[in-house]
Coordinates of C-alpha atoms in Angstrom, one line a residue:
Chain I
M1 CA 140.3 71.8 71.4
T2 CA 138.8 73.4 73.9
D3 CA 139.4 73.6 77.6
V4 CA 142.7 71.4 77.4
R5 CA 144.3 71.0 81.3
P6 CA 147.7 70.0 81.4
R7 CA 148.6 68.9 84.6
I8 CA 152.3 68.6 86.4
R9 CA 153.7 66.8 89.1
L10 CA 156.4 67.6 90.6
P11 CA 158.1 66.2 94.7
R12 CA 157.5 68.9 96.9
S13 CA 161.6 69.3 98.1
A14 CA 164.6 68.5 96.0
S15 CA 168.0 69.3 97.0
A16 CA 170.1 70.8 94.0
G17 CA 171.5 68.2 91.8
D18 CA 169.1 65.8 92.1
S19 CA 167.1 63.5 89.9
I20 CA 163.3 63.9 90.5
L21 CA 160.7 62.6 88.6
V22 CA 158.0 64.5 86.8
K23 CA 155.0 63.9 86.5
T24 CA 152.8 65.0 83.9
L25 CA 149.2 64.5 82.5
I26 CA 146.2 66.3 79.7
N27 CA 142.9 65.7 79.0
H28 CA 143.2 65.3 75.2
D29 CA 140.5 61.8 72.7
M30 CA 144.4 61.0 70.9
E31 CA 141.5 60.2 67.9
T32 CA 144.0 57.9 65.7
G33 CA 142.2 58.6 63.0
L34 CA 141.0 55.4 62.4
R35 CA 137.0 54.9 64.4
R36 CA 134.6 55.4 62.2
N37 CA 131.3 57.5 63.4
S38 CA 127.8 56.6 62.7
A39 CA 127.3 58.1 58.8
G40 CA 130.2 55.4 58.2
E41 CA 133.3 58.0 58.6
T42 CA 136.9 58.1 59.1
I43 CA 137.0 60.6 62.6
P44 CA 141.0 62.1 60.7
R45 CA 143.4 61.8 62.9
Q46 CA 144.0 64.6 65.7
I47 CA 146.6 63.2 68.2
I48 CA 149.5 65.5 70.6
N49 CA 152.3 64.9 68.8
R50 CA 154.9 65.9 70.4
F51 CA 156.0 66.5 74.0
T52 CA 159.0 68.6 75.1
C53 CA 160.4 69.6 78.9
D54 CA 163.0 72.3 79.8
F55 CA 163.9 73.7 82.4
N56 CA 165.7 76.8 82.6
G57 CA 166.3 76.7 79.4
R58 CA 167.9 73.2 78.8
N59 CA 166.0 69.8 76.8
V60 CA 165.3 67.6 79.8
I61 CA 163.1 64.9 77.9
D62 CA 161.7 65.5 73.5
C63 CA 158.8 62.9 73.2
A64 CA 157.3 62.0 70.1
L65 CA 153.8 60.1 70.2
E66 CA 151.4 58.5 68.4
P67 CA 147.9 57.2 68.0
S68 CA 148.1 54.7 70.0
I69 CA 150.0 56.7 73.1
S70 CA 146.1 56.4 75.6
A71 CA 143.7 59.5 75.5
N72 CA 145.1 61.7 78.4
P73 CA 148.9 60.7 77.9
Y74 CA 150.9 60.8 80.7
I75 CA 154.3 60.9 81.2
E76 CA 156.3 60.2 83.5
F77 CA 160.1 61.3 83.2
E78 CA 162.7 62.3 85.4
A79 CA 165.1 65.5 85.4
I80 CA 167.9 66.5 86.9
V81 CA 167.2 69.8 88.8
D82 CA 171.0 71.8 89.9
Q83 CA 169.3 74.5 91.1
S84 CA 166.3 76.7 91.9
G85 CA 164.6 77.9 88.5
D86 CA 162.1 77.3 85.9
F87 CA 160.4 74.0 84.0
V88 CA 158.4 74.6 81.2
F89 CA 155.9 72.2 78.9
S90 CA 154.2 72.0 75.6
W91 CA 152.3 69.9 74.1
H92 CA 152.1 70.2 70.2
D93 CA 148.8 69.2 68.2
D94 CA 147.8 68.0 65.5
N95 CA 145.9 71.3 64.2
G96 CA 149.1 73.1 65.4
E97 CA 148.3 73.8 68.4
V98 CA 151.0 74.1 70.8
Y99 CA 149.7 73.8 75.0
T100 CA 152.4 74.9 77.5
A101 CA 152.8 74.6 81.6
T102 CA 155.6 76.6 83.3
E103 CA 156.2 75.0 86.8
T104 CA 158.9 77.2 89.6
F105 CA 160.6 74.6 91.4
T106 CA 163.1 75.3 94.1
V107 CA 165.8 73.6 95.4
G108 CA 166.2 73.3 99.2
Chain F
M1 CA 121.1 23.0 69.1
Q2 CA 119.2 22.2 72.2
H3 CA 119.3 25.7 73.6
L4 CA 121.3 26.8 76.8
K5 CA 119.4 28.3 79.6
P6 CA 121.8 30.6 80.4
A7 CA 122.9 30.0 84.0
K8 CA 124.3 26.8 82.9
F9 CA 125.5 28.7 79.9
L10 CA 127.2 30.4 82.8
A11 CA 128.4 27.7 84.7
M12 CA 129.6 25.6 80.8
A13 CA 131.4 29.2 80.8
T14 CA 133.1 28.9 83.0
A15 CA 134.3 25.3 83.5
C16 CA 135.4 26.0 80.2
A17 CA 137.3 28.8 81.0
A18 CA 138.9 26.8 84.3
L19 CA 140.0 24.2 82.0
F20 CA 142.4 26.5 79.2
T21 CA 142.8 28.9 82.0
G22 CA 143.2 27.1 85.5
V23 CA 141.4 29.8 87.7
A24 CA 137.8 29.7 87.6
Y25 CA 137.3 31.6 90.3
A26 CA 139.3 34.5 92.4
D27 CA 139.2 36.6 95.7
P28 CA 139.3 39.9 94.9
D29 CA 143.2 41.4 96.5
L30 CA 141.5 41.8 100.0
S31 CA 144.5 42.5 101.3
A32 CA 145.1 45.9 99.1
E33 CA 144.3 48.7 101.0
L34 CA 142.4 51.3 99.0
V35 CA 145.3 54.7 100.8
I36 CA 144.6 57.9 99.1
N37 CA 148.1 60.2 98.4
E38 CA 150.9 57.9 100.3
G39 CA 148.7 58.2 103.3
E40 CA 146.2 61.3 103.0
L41 CA 142.8 59.4 103.5
T42 CA 142.5 55.6 103.9
L43 CA 138.8 54.0 102.2
V44 CA 136.5 51.6 103.0
T45 CA 136.6 48.9 100.4
R46 CA 135.3 46.6 103.3
A47 CA 132.2 46.4 104.8
P48 CA 130.0 43.6 107.0
A49 CA 127.0 42.4 105.0
D50 CA 123.7 42.5 106.8
D51 CA 120.4 41.6 105.1
I52 CA 119.4 43.7 102.3
V53 CA 122.8 41.8 100.9
P54 CA 121.8 38.5 102.3
N55 CA 123.6 36.4 100.1
L56 CA 126.5 38.0 100.2
S57 CA 129.9 37.5 102.5
E58 CA 131.0 39.7 103.6
R59 CA 131.0 43.8 100.7
Y60 CA 133.5 44.6 98.6
S61 CA 134.8 47.1 96.7
G62 CA 134.8 47.0 93.7
W63 CA 138.6 47.8 93.1
L64 CA 139.6 44.7 95.1
F65 CA 138.3 43.3 92.1
R66 CA 140.7 44.8 89.4
D67 CA 144.3 44.5 89.0
A68 CA 147.8 46.8 90.6
A69 CA 147.9 49.0 88.1
T70 CA 144.5 49.7 87.6
R71 CA 144.4 49.5 91.4
E72 CA 147.3 51.8 91.8
M73 CA 145.9 54.8 89.2
Q74 CA 143.3 55.1 92.3
M75 CA 145.9 56.2 94.9
D76 CA 147.3 59.1 93.3
D77 CA 145.4 62.1 92.8
F78 CA 147.5 62.9 89.9
E79 CA 148.2 60.2 88.6
N80 CA 143.8 58.8 88.9
P81 CA 142.6 60.5 84.7
A82 CA 139.1 61.5 86.3
M83 CA 140.8 64.3 88.5
I84 CA 140.6 66.1 85.1
A85 CA 136.8 66.0 85.1
V86 CA 136.7 67.5 88.3
E87 CA 138.6 70.2 88.1
A88 CA 136.2 70.9 85.5
G89 CA 133.6 70.2 87.7
E90 CA 135.5 73.0 89.4
A91 CA 135.7 75.2 87.8
L92 CA 131.8 74.9 86.2
W93 CA 131.1 75.8 90.1
S94 CA 132.4 79.0 89.9
T95 CA 131.3 80.0 86.0
A96 CA 128.1 81.9 85.8
D97 CA 125.5 80.1 83.4
G98 CA 121.6 81.2 82.8
S99 CA 119.0 83.7 82.5
A100 CA 119.8 84.7 86.7
G101 CA 123.6 85.6 86.1
Q102 CA 124.6 83.0 88.6
S103 CA 126.6 79.8 89.6
C104 CA 126.2 77.0 92.1
A105 CA 129.1 78.7 94.2
D106 CA 127.1 82.2 94.6
C107 CA 124.3 80.3 96.1
H108 CA 126.2 77.0 97.5
G109 CA 129.9 78.7 98.8
D110 CA 133.0 76.1 98.7
A111 CA 131.1 72.7 97.6
A112 CA 133.9 71.2 100.6
E113 CA 132.2 72.3 103.3
S114 CA 128.2 73.0 101.2
M115 CA 128.5 69.7 99.3
A116 CA 130.6 67.2 101.7
G117 CA 127.9 64.1 102.5
V118 CA 125.7 64.6 99.6
R119 CA 127.2 61.7 96.9
A120 CA 126.8 59.0 100.3
R121 CA 123.2 60.4 100.1
M122 CA 121.8 59.4 96.8
P123 CA 119.9 59.3 95.7
H124 CA 117.4 60.2 98.4
L125 CA 114.0 62.2 98.0
N126 CA 113.3 65.4 96.6
N127 CA 110.8 67.4 98.8
D128 CA 108.2 66.9 97.2
G129 CA 108.5 62.6 98.4
V130 CA 109.9 61.8 94.1
L131 CA 113.2 59.9 94.3
W132 CA 115.8 62.1 93.1
S133 CA 119.6 61.1 91.1
M134 CA 122.4 63.5 92.3
E135 CA 122.0 64.9 88.5
D136 CA 118.4 65.4 89.3
Y137 CA 118.9 68.1 91.9
V138 CA 121.9 69.7 89.1
N139 CA 119.3 70.0 86.3
N140 CA 116.6 71.4 88.3
C141 CA 118.6 73.8 89.8
R142 CA 120.6 75.2 86.8
T143 CA 116.6 75.2 85.3
E144 CA 114.8 76.6 88.1
R145 CA 116.6 78.5 89.5
M146 CA 119.9 79.3 87.0
G147 CA 117.4 79.8 84.1
A148 CA 120.0 77.8 82.3
E149 CA 119.8 74.7 80.5
A150 CA 119.6 71.2 81.7
W151 CA 122.4 69.7 81.0
R152 CA 122.2 65.8 79.5
W153 CA 122.8 62.7 81.9
S154 CA 125.3 61.4 80.5
G155 CA 127.0 64.7 78.3
S156 CA 130.7 65.8 79.5
Q157 CA 129.5 69.0 81.9
M158 CA 127.4 66.6 84.4
T159 CA 129.4 63.8 84.3
S160 CA 132.4 66.6 85.6
M161 CA 129.6 67.9 87.9
T162 CA 128.4 64.8 88.9
S163 CA 132.3 64.0 89.7
Y164 CA 133.3 67.1 91.5
I165 CA 130.5 66.6 93.3
S166 CA 131.3 62.9 94.4
V167 CA 135.2 63.6 95.5
Q168 CA 133.5 65.3 98.5
S169 CA 131.8 62.8 100.7
R170 CA 135.1 60.9 99.8
G171 CA 135.9 58.7 102.2
M172 CA 132.3 59.0 104.3
P173 CA 130.2 56.2 104.9
V174 CA 127.4 55.5 101.6
A175 CA 123.8 55.3 103.8
V176 CA 120.4 55.7 101.8
Q177 CA 117.4 55.9 103.3
I178 CA 115.3 52.9 102.3
D179 CA 112.8 53.1 104.7
G180 CA 109.5 54.7 105.0
A181 CA 109.1 56.7 101.8
A182 CA 111.8 55.5 100.7
A183 CA 110.0 52.1 100.6
P184 CA 108.5 51.7 97.6
Y185 CA 111.7 52.9 95.2
W186 CA 113.8 50.9 96.9
E187 CA 111.7 46.8 96.3
Q188 CA 110.9 48.4 92.9
G189 CA 114.8 48.3 92.5
R190 CA 115.3 44.9 94.7
D191 CA 112.6 43.4 92.2
M192 CA 114.7 44.8 88.9
Y193 CA 117.6 42.8 90.6
Y194 CA 116.3 40.0 90.4
T195 CA 114.8 40.5 87.0
R196 CA 116.2 38.7 83.6
Y197 CA 116.8 40.4 80.8
G198 CA 117.2 40.2 77.5
Q199 CA 118.7 37.2 75.5
L200 CA 120.7 36.5 77.3
E201 CA 119.0 36.3 80.2
L202 CA 120.5 37.4 83.2
S203 CA 119.5 39.5 85.5
C204 CA 122.3 41.7 88.4
A205 CA 121.9 39.3 90.7
S206 CA 123.5 35.3 88.1
C207 CA 126.5 37.9 87.4
H208 CA 127.4 39.9 90.3
E209 CA 125.7 38.5 93.4
E210 CA 125.8 34.7 92.0
S211 CA 128.8 34.9 90.1
T212 CA 131.1 37.4 92.8
G213 CA 134.5 36.2 92.2
L214 CA 133.7 34.3 89.2
Y215 CA 135.2 35.5 85.5
I216 CA 133.9 36.7 82.6
R217 CA 135.5 36.2 79.8
A218 CA 138.4 38.1 80.7
D219 CA 136.4 40.2 84.0
H220 CA 137.2 39.5 87.4
L221 CA 133.6 39.7 88.1
S222 CA 133.0 42.3 91.0
Q223 CA 129.7 42.6 93.4
G224 CA 128.3 44.6 91.0
Q225 CA 129.0 48.0 93.7
I226 CA 127.7 52.6 93.1
S227 CA 130.2 53.2 95.8
G228 CA 133.4 54.4 93.2
F229 CA 130.5 56.0 90.8
P230 CA 131.2 58.3 88.5
T231 CA 133.9 56.0 88.2
Y232 CA 136.4 56.6 85.5
R233 CA 136.9 53.6 82.6
L234 CA 139.9 52.6 80.9
K235 CA 138.2 51.1 78.2
N236 CA 135.7 54.6 77.6
A237 CA 138.8 56.8 78.6
G238 CA 136.0 59.2 80.4
I239 CA 134.1 59.9 83.7
V240 CA 130.7 56.8 83.2
S241 CA 127.3 57.3 85.2
I242 CA 125.5 55.1 87.1
H243 CA 122.4 55.5 85.3
N244 CA 125.2 54.4 82.2
R245 CA 127.0 51.8 83.8
F246 CA 123.5 50.7 84.4
R247 CA 122.4 50.8 80.4
G248 CA 125.4 49.4 79.4
C249 CA 124.9 46.3 81.6
I250 CA 120.8 46.0 80.0
R251 CA 122.5 46.2 77.0
D252 CA 125.0 43.2 77.2
T253 CA 122.0 41.1 78.1
R254 CA 121.1 41.5 74.5
A255 CA 118.4 43.0 76.1
E256 CA 116.5 47.0 75.0
S257 CA 117.1 48.6 78.3
F258 CA 116.1 51.3 80.0
A259 CA 116.6 55.4 79.7
E260 CA 119.4 57.2 81.6
G261 CA 117.0 59.6 83.9
S262 CA 114.1 56.9 84.4
D263 CA 112.5 56.1 87.1
E264 CA 113.6 53.0 86.5
F265 CA 117.4 53.3 86.6
R266 CA 116.8 55.7 90.1
A267 CA 114.3 52.7 91.6
L268 CA 117.6 50.0 90.7
E269 CA 119.3 52.8 91.7
L270 CA 118.7 52.9 94.8
Y271 CA 118.6 48.8 95.9
V272 CA 122.6 49.1 94.1
A273 CA 123.5 52.1 97.0
S274 CA 122.5 50.2 99.9
R275 CA 124.1 47.5 98.3
G276 CA 127.0 49.0 99.3
M277 CA 126.4 51.0 102.3
G278 CA 129.6 51.1 104.7
L279 CA 131.7 51.0 102.1
S280 CA 133.6 54.3 101.8
V281 CA 133.0 56.4 99.0
E282 CA 135.4 56.8 96.4
G283 CA 134.3 60.2 94.7
V284 CA 135.7 59.2 92.2
S285 CA 137.7 55.5 90.6
V286 CA 138.4 53.7 88.2
R287 CA 138.0 51.4 86.7
P288 CA 138.2 48.7 83.0
Chain L
M1 CA 133.2 58.5 74.6
L2 CA 133.8 55.2 72.2
T3 CA 129.9 53.6 71.1
R4 CA 129.3 50.4 71.0
R5 CA 129.1 51.1 67.0
D6 CA 132.4 52.6 67.5
T7 CA 134.0 50.2 69.9
L8 CA 132.5 47.5 67.0
A9 CA 134.4 49.6 64.6
L10 CA 137.3 49.8 66.0
G11 CA 137.2 45.5 66.6
L12 CA 136.2 44.7 63.0
G13 CA 139.1 46.5 62.3
A14 CA 141.9 44.6 64.2
T15 CA 140.0 41.4 62.7
A16 CA 140.7 42.0 59.3
V17 CA 144.4 43.1 60.4
A18 CA 144.1 39.6 62.2
T19 CA 143.1 37.9 59.9
L20 CA 146.0 39.2 57.1
P21 CA 149.0 36.6 56.8
M22 CA 151.0 36.2 59.9
G23 CA 154.0 36.3 58.3
A24 CA 153.1 39.9 56.1
F25 CA 151.8 41.6 59.7
A26 CA 154.8 40.0 61.3
Q27 CA 157.0 41.6 58.7
T28 CA 155.8 45.8 58.6
A29 CA 157.0 45.8 62.7
D30 CA 160.2 44.4 61.6
E31 CA 160.9 46.9 59.4
V32 CA 160.2 49.9 61.3
M33 CA 162.0 48.7 63.6
A34 CA 164.9 47.9 61.2
T35 CA 164.2 51.6 59.5
Y36 CA 164.7 52.8 63.2
T37 CA 168.6 52.1 63.9
G38 CA 169.2 51.5 60.3
G39 CA 169.1 47.6 59.8
A40 CA 171.1 47.3 63.0
T41 CA 170.5 44.5 64.6
P42 CA 170.6 45.4 68.2
A43 CA 171.4 43.6 71.0
E44 CA 169.6 41.8 74.0
G45 CA 169.2 43.3 77.3
G46 CA 170.6 46.8 78.9
V47 CA 166.9 47.3 78.7
T48 CA 164.0 46.7 81.2
I49 CA 160.2 47.0 80.1
T50 CA 158.1 46.9 83.2
A51 CA 153.9 46.3 81.5
P52 CA 151.1 43.7 82.5
E53 CA 151.3 40.1 81.9
I54 CA 147.4 40.8 80.9
A55 CA 146.4 44.3 80.6
E56 CA 143.6 45.3 82.5
N57 CA 141.7 47.4 79.3
G58 CA 143.6 48.0 76.4
N59 CA 142.4 50.4 75.4
T60 CA 144.8 51.9 78.9
V61 CA 147.8 50.1 79.1
P62 CA 150.5 51.8 81.8
I63 CA 154.5 50.9 80.3
A64 CA 157.4 52.5 81.8
V65 CA 160.7 51.3 80.2
S66 CA 164.3 52.4 81.2
A67 CA 167.8 51.8 79.7
A68 CA 171.0 52.6 81.9
G69 CA 173.5 54.7 78.8
A70 CA 170.6 55.4 76.3
V71 CA 170.0 58.9 74.6
E72 CA 166.5 57.9 73.4
I73 CA 164.7 54.7 73.3
A74 CA 161.4 54.2 71.0
L75 CA 158.9 52.0 72.4
F76 CA 156.9 49.4 69.3
A77 CA 153.6 47.7 69.6
T78 CA 154.0 45.2 66.6
G79 CA 150.6 43.6 67.0
N80 CA 148.8 47.3 66.4
P81 CA 148.2 49.0 62.7
T82 CA 151.4 51.3 63.2
P83 CA 153.4 49.6 66.2
P84 CA 155.7 53.0 66.3
L85 CA 154.3 54.2 70.2
G86 CA 156.4 57.5 70.8
R87 CA 159.9 57.7 71.1
F88 CA 161.8 59.5 73.9
A89 CA 164.7 61.8 73.7
F90 CA 167.0 62.8 76.9
G91 CA 168.3 66.1 76.8
E92 CA 170.8 67.2 79.1
A93 CA 168.6 67.8 81.3
S94 CA 167.4 65.1 81.4
G95 CA 167.9 63.1 85.7
A96 CA 167.6 59.4 84.3
P97 CA 167.1 56.7 81.0
T98 CA 164.2 56.0 81.9
I99 CA 160.1 56.5 80.6
A100 CA 156.8 55.4 81.0
T101 CA 153.3 56.3 80.0
R102 CA 149.6 54.5 78.6
V103 CA 148.9 53.0 75.7
R104 CA 146.5 51.4 73.2
L105 CA 147.6 47.6 72.3
G106 CA 144.8 46.5 70.1
R107 CA 145.3 42.9 70.9
T108 CA 147.7 40.2 72.9
Q109 CA 151.0 41.0 71.1
D110 CA 154.9 42.1 71.7
V111 CA 155.8 45.5 72.9
V112 CA 159.4 46.0 71.7
A113 CA 161.5 48.4 73.7
I114 CA 164.8 50.1 71.0
A115 CA 167.4 51.9 73.0
K116 CA 169.8 54.0 71.4
M117 CA 173.2 55.1 73.0
A118 CA 175.4 57.8 72.8
D119 CA 177.9 55.4 70.9
G120 CA 175.5 54.3 68.3
S121 CA 174.2 51.5 68.7
F122 CA 171.2 49.9 70.4
A123 CA 169.6 47.1 72.6
M124 CA 166.7 45.8 73.1
A125 CA 164.3 44.2 75.4
R126 CA 160.3 43.0 74.3
V127 CA 157.6 41.7 76.6
E128 CA 154.6 39.5 75.0
V129 CA 151.0 41.7 77.0
K130 CA 148.2 39.9 76.4
V131 CA 145.0 42.1 75.9
T132 CA 141.4 40.3 76.4
I133 CA 137.5 40.8 75.8
G134 CA 136.0 41.1 78.4
G135 CA 132.7 39.8 79.3
C136 CA 131.2 43.1 79.7
G137 CA 131.0 43.9 75.9
G138 CA 134.9 44.7 75.9

């Protein structure tokens, strides 16, 4: 998929041990596989089928997504930041591509 | 079967809806405040009516008519899915395109400065006195100065660019010129606004002036302002341009609609923009 | 971008589904949920779903779920062509067993959240979300 842009929103600051709200958004059509084109042919399914988030190598959340998730999937969850470190996010596309993003977070 | 006049049909349908749901008319949520990014910017969603809108008591942004969840989506630049298009537009701004090897940035520099106020004044007369929409200005630059191909009016590149340019005017009051050389266009647009189209014989005014606040099936009829455009429509899960929406609206009256980028729609755009004078440009809004 | 024709095709699909005998269709959603719980009946309570009563547009419906003590939450749209919406497994660095996302609902239906607890038991919540047809072409 061309021009896929993951977007991450983390709070500005937090103390070690806090649970912070993580917001993620990625542009993707999430083609359900149920639609037909003007010729009447079924448009093949192509969705983000999995989303994961790790912090300092430890898993925060692992999501299996289905075609009924809206286009431009938005996922919001909480993570414990026991120390400063890196968030690594991954979105797995049906076509085999994996889109990733990394965000460094520093505890105050 | 007797042919029902559309006005009667609308009234009847509304009455039926009232019977079943108990709610035929609902005020928009006038107490709601459109605050962006927790206080960074407050947008004006209510403005006084004037001679341009003699049949409205007050001007309301379409945002006020939406439910709480939709309104919330627009209040945070992260949650607003339209910002994806804005970012794409930002990338296009700095990307060279065409035989001249130039990007928008090469001539226009920082969009936050050069494009501030542009959306608020659209559409407006070009140097030859012809009314142009933002899309016309963009394509004119591309074809005449960049040596690039024109973008499709509602293609993803154009909507990304108009989204990016619009955001630079976010918070500024809509202020279009409707007098002098612009007057003939404005009058043409006003005439269109009150013309009934299609099998359903509905004019823009039928829904957005006479029936604003009522429900058409489950849609809460707004005043049909375009201050929020380009908008991310939840229905399309994508950016919708002004002309694209005009086209859809007229098609919904079961008429053969005008084309995007047509002279008729440019005139209508000027008139509809003037109906929103004083409301804030919402940059990119979120609508159902 | 969905064209009118596509929307019609999607709508026709939904109508076709809606004309199936109600019992047969509901069984499919129940079967899917039973597969998830391995046949166990989830307890009611302990799971909170936040969803609009009426979705402004069925294409993008914000849903949030929280379930104290859950290690995983599975979401189902009982009236969609394929009921499963997603499974959200909370890892060791998770801050809370809560999730928020946006889903597509094809028509008025129940959204069900089943939470799997650490001890292997299940809890659930169910809310109805009304999905309507707008007047302006959807």
